[in-house]
Phi, psi and omega in degrees: 000315179295323179296321178293323180292330182269356179293148182081216182183184180240125181269122178247112182254109176087160183290321177303318178296321179298317179295319180295319180295314181294324177295316179294322179295315181295314182292324181296328182257003180239339180268171183291171182263004180294138176271111183248128175282106185296325180293318178292321178297320178291323178298319177295320180294321182290336179292344182279347178272181188248019184290334181247015179289146176288138177294149179294132179293137179276149180293142182284341179209159178249117183293140173279153182242146175269185181297328181269019177064021175275130180291140179227099179288133177264167183297323181289341183257355178288147178293152181297144179286344178265106185294131176275164182294323184245028176292122184301333182282340182257349179284141177284141177294139181299138180293140179299137181295137179288137181292122179271148177245145180285126180287122181231150175269115185283353179298124179080010182295329183262009181275116180286156176297151180292154178291329178228140177286131179299161180298137182249160175302150182297151181257135171256105183270112182246111179296147179203133177236125181255109181277120181225138177114157182299320183294341182257013178301318177303322178293324177297318180296318180297317179297324182297322181268006179226042179298336181299332178295317179290322178297317179296317180297320178293320179294319179294323178295316177297325179296324179297320179294317182298318182284333173072020179275129182229167173222160179295148176290128181277112183273164176299143179063016179256136179277137181228147178291157184296332183276356179254337181205131180259109183295344178293340178289341180273149181296143185290335183275004179268148176294166186300324183291342179270355179277068180221189178292347175292344178272014180304127174055031183293334180295335181294337181292339178291343181264003179300139178298134185299332182291344180294338180293339181269007182301313178301321179293323179293321178295317180294324178294317178296322179295316180295318179299319181294313183288334175293327181271349184294317182303319180294318178296320181292321178296319178296316181297318181288322180296320180287321182291331181266359179072024180288338176205162179275146178292147178283173180297320179295322180289332176288322179286322179227087184303132178291159181294146176281173180296323178296318179293325178294321177295318179294322179295317180295319179299318180296317180294317181294324176299316181290315181299313182291325176295319178295319179295318180292319179294319180293325178297335180278317191262351183298156191295331182270007177265128178286160175290132181292139183213144177231130180305337179290346179276351181296130182089352182266344185247153175215164186229136175291139179226168177293136179288162176302146181298139180091352180282127185244355180245161180293122181282156178281136181295137179278000000 
């Protein structure tokens, strides 16, 4: 069964994919086994802010004061004896929202992470650089007239999988023989501990478009713009639902979102924003590849078979 699970391999194309895979592998074998609904957990977290809180009701009258600071309500300032539907003094205070709990599956909650990560399928590391932007147009033109280089690289990568020859994954601070890892493949400006397989395709990060560095700021700007416009939308939704005013002609033709729809919209936007922020934190150029010492010995990498070998080699 284990042999069947390890058959084949995992194709990693480019450094961003490599970072995402290593982050998922580390978190999958180090975090708990509880099944948490991320959307429900975020909904509970968002309820703690004040974006959807009801505004405090204003007093219907201001008491006059005497010389001794004793309040003296006058007839003109007393509330009407006929209670209005939306009289703040007659409206019941909204009941406090019940605290929601995140539904979790307690199965495996007490199971600690393993001391060593089990052996994983071999990795096929395929370098890839995506040239984007006006400044990289010359590189795009060169790539267009040299597609044979990419075809050759893809064919050689597929050949490694077919032949099945592998070597152990070189971990940080691990000594490796010269025939298993060439330290010249790692960038010279990196410290010695980074001259491992974690430095795979690190040169491609130098080609990242400069505007990608502003991604967190763009997300924050979009979030601020949304929340600045939310109070007006929420006031309109509540006024129409409570019958405080009649809808306008434009609102009849294009009904504004209800409060329920606004809550669902915010949850969807926050899920996307937070997912983008978390994903960018993993793949950005100044973020290291995630690594756990327990993964040492669990990974292997496809390599070119010895010259003259015509049969599928046994995985090492």
